[in-house]
CSV table of C-alpha atoms in Angstrom, one decimal:
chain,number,residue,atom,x,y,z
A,8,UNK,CA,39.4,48.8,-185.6
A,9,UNK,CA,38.9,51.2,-188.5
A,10,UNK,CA,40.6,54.4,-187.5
A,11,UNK,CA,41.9,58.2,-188.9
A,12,UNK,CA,45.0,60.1,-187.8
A,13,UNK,CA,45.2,63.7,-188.9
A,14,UNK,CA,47.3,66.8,-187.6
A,15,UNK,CA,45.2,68.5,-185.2
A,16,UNK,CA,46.4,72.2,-185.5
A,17,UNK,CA,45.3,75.2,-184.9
A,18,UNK,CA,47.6,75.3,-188.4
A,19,UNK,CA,47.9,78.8,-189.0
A,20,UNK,CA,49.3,80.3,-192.5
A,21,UNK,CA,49.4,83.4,-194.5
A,22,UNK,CA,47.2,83.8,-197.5
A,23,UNK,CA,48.4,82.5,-201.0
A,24,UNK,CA,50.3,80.1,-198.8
A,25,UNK,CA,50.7,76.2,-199.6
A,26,UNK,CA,48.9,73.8,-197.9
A,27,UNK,CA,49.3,70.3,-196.5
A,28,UNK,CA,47.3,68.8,-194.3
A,29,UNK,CA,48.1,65.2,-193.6
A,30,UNK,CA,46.2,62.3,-193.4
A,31,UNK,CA,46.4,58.7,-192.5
A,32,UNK,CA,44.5,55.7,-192.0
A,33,UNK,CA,43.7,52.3,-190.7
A,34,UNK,CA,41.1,50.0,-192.2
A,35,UNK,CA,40.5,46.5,-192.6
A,36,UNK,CA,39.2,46.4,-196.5
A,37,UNK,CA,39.5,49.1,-199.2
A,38,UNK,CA,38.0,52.1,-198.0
A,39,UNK,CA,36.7,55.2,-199.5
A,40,UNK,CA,38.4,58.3,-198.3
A,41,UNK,CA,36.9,61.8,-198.2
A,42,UNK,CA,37.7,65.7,-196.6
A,43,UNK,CA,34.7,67.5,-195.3
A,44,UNK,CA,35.3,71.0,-194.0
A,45,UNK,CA,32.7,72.9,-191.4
A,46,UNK,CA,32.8,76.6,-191.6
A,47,UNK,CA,32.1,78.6,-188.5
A,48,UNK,CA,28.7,77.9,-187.0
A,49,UNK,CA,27.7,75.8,-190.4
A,50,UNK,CA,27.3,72.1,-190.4
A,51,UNK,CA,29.7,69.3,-192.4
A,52,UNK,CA,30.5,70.0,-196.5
A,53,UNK,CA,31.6,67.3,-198.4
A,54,UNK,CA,34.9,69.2,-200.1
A,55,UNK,CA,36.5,66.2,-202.3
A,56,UNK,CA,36.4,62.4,-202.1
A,57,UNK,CA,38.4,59.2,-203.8
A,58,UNK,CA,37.0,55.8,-203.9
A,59,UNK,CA,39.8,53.6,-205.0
A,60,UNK,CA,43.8,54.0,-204.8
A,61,UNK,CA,45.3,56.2,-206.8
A,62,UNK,CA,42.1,58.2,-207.6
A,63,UNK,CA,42.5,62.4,-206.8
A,64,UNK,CA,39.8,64.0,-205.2
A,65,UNK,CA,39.4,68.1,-206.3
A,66,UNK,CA,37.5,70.7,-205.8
A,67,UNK,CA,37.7,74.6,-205.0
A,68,UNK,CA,41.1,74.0,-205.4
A,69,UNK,CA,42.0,71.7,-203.1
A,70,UNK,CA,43.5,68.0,-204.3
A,71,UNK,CA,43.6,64.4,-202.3
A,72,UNK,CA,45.1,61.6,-203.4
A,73,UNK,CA,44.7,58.3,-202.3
A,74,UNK,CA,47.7,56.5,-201.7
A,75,UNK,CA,47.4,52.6,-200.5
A,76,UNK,CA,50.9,52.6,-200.1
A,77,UNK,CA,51.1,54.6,-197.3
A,78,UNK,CA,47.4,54.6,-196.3
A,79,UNK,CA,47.3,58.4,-196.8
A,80,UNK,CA,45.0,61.2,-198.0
A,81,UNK,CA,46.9,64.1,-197.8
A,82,UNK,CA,44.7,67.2,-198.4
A,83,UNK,CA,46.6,70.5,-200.5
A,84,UNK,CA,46.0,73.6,-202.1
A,85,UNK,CA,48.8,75.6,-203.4
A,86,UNK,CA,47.3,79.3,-202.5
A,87,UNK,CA,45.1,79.3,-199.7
A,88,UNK,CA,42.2,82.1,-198.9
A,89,UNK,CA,41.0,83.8,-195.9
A,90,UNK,CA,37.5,82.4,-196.6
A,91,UNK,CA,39.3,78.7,-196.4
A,92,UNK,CA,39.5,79.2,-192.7
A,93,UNK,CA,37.6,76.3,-191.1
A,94,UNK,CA,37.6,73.0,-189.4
A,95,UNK,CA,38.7,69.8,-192.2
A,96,UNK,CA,38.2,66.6,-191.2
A,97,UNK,CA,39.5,63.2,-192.8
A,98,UNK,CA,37.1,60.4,-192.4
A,99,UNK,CA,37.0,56.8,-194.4
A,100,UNK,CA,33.7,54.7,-195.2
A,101,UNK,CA,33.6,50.6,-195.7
A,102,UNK,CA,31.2,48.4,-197.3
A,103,UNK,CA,29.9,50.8,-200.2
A,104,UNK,CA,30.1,53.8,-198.0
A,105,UNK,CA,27.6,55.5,-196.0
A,106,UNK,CA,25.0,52.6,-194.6
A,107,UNK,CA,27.3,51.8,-191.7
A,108,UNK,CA,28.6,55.4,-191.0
A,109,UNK,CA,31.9,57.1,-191.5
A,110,UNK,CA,34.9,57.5,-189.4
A,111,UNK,CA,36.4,60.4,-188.8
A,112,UNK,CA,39.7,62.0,-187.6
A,113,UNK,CA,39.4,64.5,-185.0
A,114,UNK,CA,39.6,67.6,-187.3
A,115,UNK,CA,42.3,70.2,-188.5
A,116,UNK,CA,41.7,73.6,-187.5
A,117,UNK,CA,42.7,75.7,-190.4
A,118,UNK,CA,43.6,79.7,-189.8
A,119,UNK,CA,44.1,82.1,-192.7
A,120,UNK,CA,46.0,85.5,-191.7
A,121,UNK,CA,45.6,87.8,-194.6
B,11,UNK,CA,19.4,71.5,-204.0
B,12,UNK,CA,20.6,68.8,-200.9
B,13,UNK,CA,18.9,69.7,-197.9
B,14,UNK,CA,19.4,68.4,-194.1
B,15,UNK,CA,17.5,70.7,-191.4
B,16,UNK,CA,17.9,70.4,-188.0
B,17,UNK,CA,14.6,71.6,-185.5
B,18,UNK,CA,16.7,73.3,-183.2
B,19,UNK,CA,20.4,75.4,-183.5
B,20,UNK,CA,20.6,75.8,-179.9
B,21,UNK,CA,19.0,74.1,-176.9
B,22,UNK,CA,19.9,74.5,-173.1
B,23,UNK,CA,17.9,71.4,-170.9
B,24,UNK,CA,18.1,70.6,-167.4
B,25,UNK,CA,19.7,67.1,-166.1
B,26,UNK,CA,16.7,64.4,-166.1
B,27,UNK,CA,15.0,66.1,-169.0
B,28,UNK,CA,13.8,64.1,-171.9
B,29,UNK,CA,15.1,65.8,-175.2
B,30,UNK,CA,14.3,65.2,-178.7
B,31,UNK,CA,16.3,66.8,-181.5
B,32,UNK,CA,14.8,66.2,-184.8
B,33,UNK,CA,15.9,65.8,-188.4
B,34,UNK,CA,14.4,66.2,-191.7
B,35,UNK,CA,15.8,65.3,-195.0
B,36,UNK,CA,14.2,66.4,-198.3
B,37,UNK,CA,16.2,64.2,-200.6
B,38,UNK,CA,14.5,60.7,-200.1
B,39,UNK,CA,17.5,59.2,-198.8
B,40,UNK,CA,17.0,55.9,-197.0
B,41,UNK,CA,20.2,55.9,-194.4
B,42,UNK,CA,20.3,58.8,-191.8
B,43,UNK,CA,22.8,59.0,-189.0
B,44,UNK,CA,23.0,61.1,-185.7
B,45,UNK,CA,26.3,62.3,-184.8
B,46,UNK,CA,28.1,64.3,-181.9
B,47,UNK,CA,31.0,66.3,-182.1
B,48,UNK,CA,33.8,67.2,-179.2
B,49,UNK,CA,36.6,69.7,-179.4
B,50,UNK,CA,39.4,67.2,-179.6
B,51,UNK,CA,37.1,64.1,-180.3
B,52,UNK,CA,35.9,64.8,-184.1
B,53,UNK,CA,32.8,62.7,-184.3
B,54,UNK,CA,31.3,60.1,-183.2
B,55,UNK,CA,28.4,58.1,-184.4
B,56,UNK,CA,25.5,57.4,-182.2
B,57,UNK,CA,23.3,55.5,-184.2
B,58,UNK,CA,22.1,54.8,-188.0
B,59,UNK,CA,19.1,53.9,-189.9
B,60,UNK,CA,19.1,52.7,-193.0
B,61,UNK,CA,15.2,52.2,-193.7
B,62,UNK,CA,12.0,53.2,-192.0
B,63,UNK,CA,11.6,51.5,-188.3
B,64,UNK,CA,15.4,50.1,-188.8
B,65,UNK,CA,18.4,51.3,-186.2
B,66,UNK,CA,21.6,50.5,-185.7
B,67,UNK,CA,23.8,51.1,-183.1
B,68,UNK,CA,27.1,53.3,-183.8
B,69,UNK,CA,30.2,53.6,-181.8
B,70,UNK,CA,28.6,55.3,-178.3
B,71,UNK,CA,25.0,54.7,-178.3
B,72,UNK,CA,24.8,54.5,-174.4
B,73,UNK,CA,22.6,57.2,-173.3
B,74,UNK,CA,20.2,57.7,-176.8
B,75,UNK,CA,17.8,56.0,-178.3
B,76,UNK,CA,16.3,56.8,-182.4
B,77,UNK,CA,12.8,56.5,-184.0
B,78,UNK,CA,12.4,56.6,-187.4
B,79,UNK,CA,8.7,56.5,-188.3
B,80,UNK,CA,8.8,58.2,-192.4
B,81,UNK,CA,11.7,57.9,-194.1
B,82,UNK,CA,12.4,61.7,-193.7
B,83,UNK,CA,12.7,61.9,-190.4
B,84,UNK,CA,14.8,60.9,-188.0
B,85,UNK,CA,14.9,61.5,-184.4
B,86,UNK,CA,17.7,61.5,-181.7
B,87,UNK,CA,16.3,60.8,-178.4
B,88,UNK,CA,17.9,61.3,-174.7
B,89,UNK,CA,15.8,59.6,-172.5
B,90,UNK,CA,17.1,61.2,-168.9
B,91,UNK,CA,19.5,64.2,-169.9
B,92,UNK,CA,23.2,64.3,-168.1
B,93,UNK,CA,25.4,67.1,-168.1
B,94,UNK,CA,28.1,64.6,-170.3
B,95,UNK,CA,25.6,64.8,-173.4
B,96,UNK,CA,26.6,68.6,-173.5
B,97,UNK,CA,27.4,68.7,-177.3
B,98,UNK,CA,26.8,69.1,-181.2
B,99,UNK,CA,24.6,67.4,-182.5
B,100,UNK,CA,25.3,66.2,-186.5
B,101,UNK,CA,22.9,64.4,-188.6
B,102,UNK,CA,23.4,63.4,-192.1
B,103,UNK,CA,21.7,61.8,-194.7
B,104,UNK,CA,23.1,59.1,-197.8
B,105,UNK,CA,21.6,57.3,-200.5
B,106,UNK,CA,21.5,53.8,-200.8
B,107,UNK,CA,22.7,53.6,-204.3
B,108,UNK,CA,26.1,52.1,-205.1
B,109,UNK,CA,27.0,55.6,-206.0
B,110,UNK,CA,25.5,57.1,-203.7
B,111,UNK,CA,25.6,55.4,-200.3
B,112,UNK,CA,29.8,57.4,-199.9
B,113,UNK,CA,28.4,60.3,-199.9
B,114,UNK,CA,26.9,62.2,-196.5
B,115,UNK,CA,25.2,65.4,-196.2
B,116,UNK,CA,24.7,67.0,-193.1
B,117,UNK,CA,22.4,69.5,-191.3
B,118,UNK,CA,23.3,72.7,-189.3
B,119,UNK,CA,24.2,71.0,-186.0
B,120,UNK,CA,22.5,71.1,-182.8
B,121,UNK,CA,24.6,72.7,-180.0
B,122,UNK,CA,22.8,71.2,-176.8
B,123,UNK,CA,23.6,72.0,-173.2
B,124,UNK,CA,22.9,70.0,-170.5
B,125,UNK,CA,22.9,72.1,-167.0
């Protein structure tokens, strides 16, 4: 079936850092791919998304690109933030998206030391 | 501006209880889903609707049941509560536009234990 693989963490980095969190998937069609982060105590944001390879996903600072290549989404920033201290999760959607639910990896835990 | 609320942030049940958690979108979306999420598991879709009445089964609907009277709401039913259902609760909300349908938005979360 459809699946996700992402590093799990707690990834831990100092601010103004670089980031890379990786992200891979398995899928049966062409998916859609997206990052949602979930800050403390909050509910699921939609940070970035890509619909079709090669498309980059941005926002806040953070990029994604879609690579069919290597069935990846890696997620970076090139100078992270205390307030980007939160839970990221990878997740892909079929058939047009959301009408059949998304999968998602099991979620990096992201930890900004000033 | 998008908005997914959730009845309850917190609820603590006993095992056999009958629990609702409800979910109210304001954006006139026609597909909801009910999520849970588990340290180590992400999540983990329990069931989807994608018009009034209609439900679909997700990935672990054993244990839940949904009703989906108005197109707003959508409730996440556990019809005998056991102390495995100890968990967040997600729900979300797409459109069913070609554009849209990609994009979910999600509520608070309900944290629900189960003693």
């Amino acid at each position: 079936g459809d699946s996700v693989t992402q590093m799990e963490g707690p990834v831990t980095l100092s601010e103004e850092a670089f980031l890379t969190i990786n992200c891979t998937y398995t899928a049966t069609g062409y998916p859609s791919l997206f990052w949602y982060v979930q800050y403390p105590g909050e509910g699921l944001q939609l940070l970035l998304k890509a619909t079709k390879a090669d498309d980059k996903g941005s926002n806040k600072g953070f990029e994604a690109t879609y690579r069919k290549e290597t069935t990846s989404f890696h997620l970076e920033k090139g100078s992270v933030q205390v307030s980007d201290s939160a839970v990221y999760f990878c997740a892909l959607s079929l058939s047009g998206g959301g009408a059949d639910g998304l999968t998602f990896g099991k979620g990096t835990h992201l930890i900004i030391q000033p | 501006d998008v908005k997914v609320t959730q009845s309850s942030r917190y609820l603590v049940k006993r095992t056999g209880e009958k629990v609702f958690l409800e979910c109210v979108q304001d954006m006139d979306h026609e597909n909801m889903f009910w999520y849970r999420q588990d340290p180590g598991l992400g999540l983990r879709l329990i069931y989807f609707s994608y018009d009034v009445k209609m439900k679909e089964k997700g990935d672990i609907p054993e244990g839940y049941s949904v009703s989906r009277e108005k197109k707003e709401r959508f409730s996440l039913i556990l019809e005998s509560a056991s102390t495995n259902q100890t968990s967040m609760y997600l729900c979300a909300s797409s459109s069913a536009t070609l554009e849209g349908t990609d994009t979910q938005y999600f509520g608070p979360g309900t944290r629900l234990t189960v003693l």
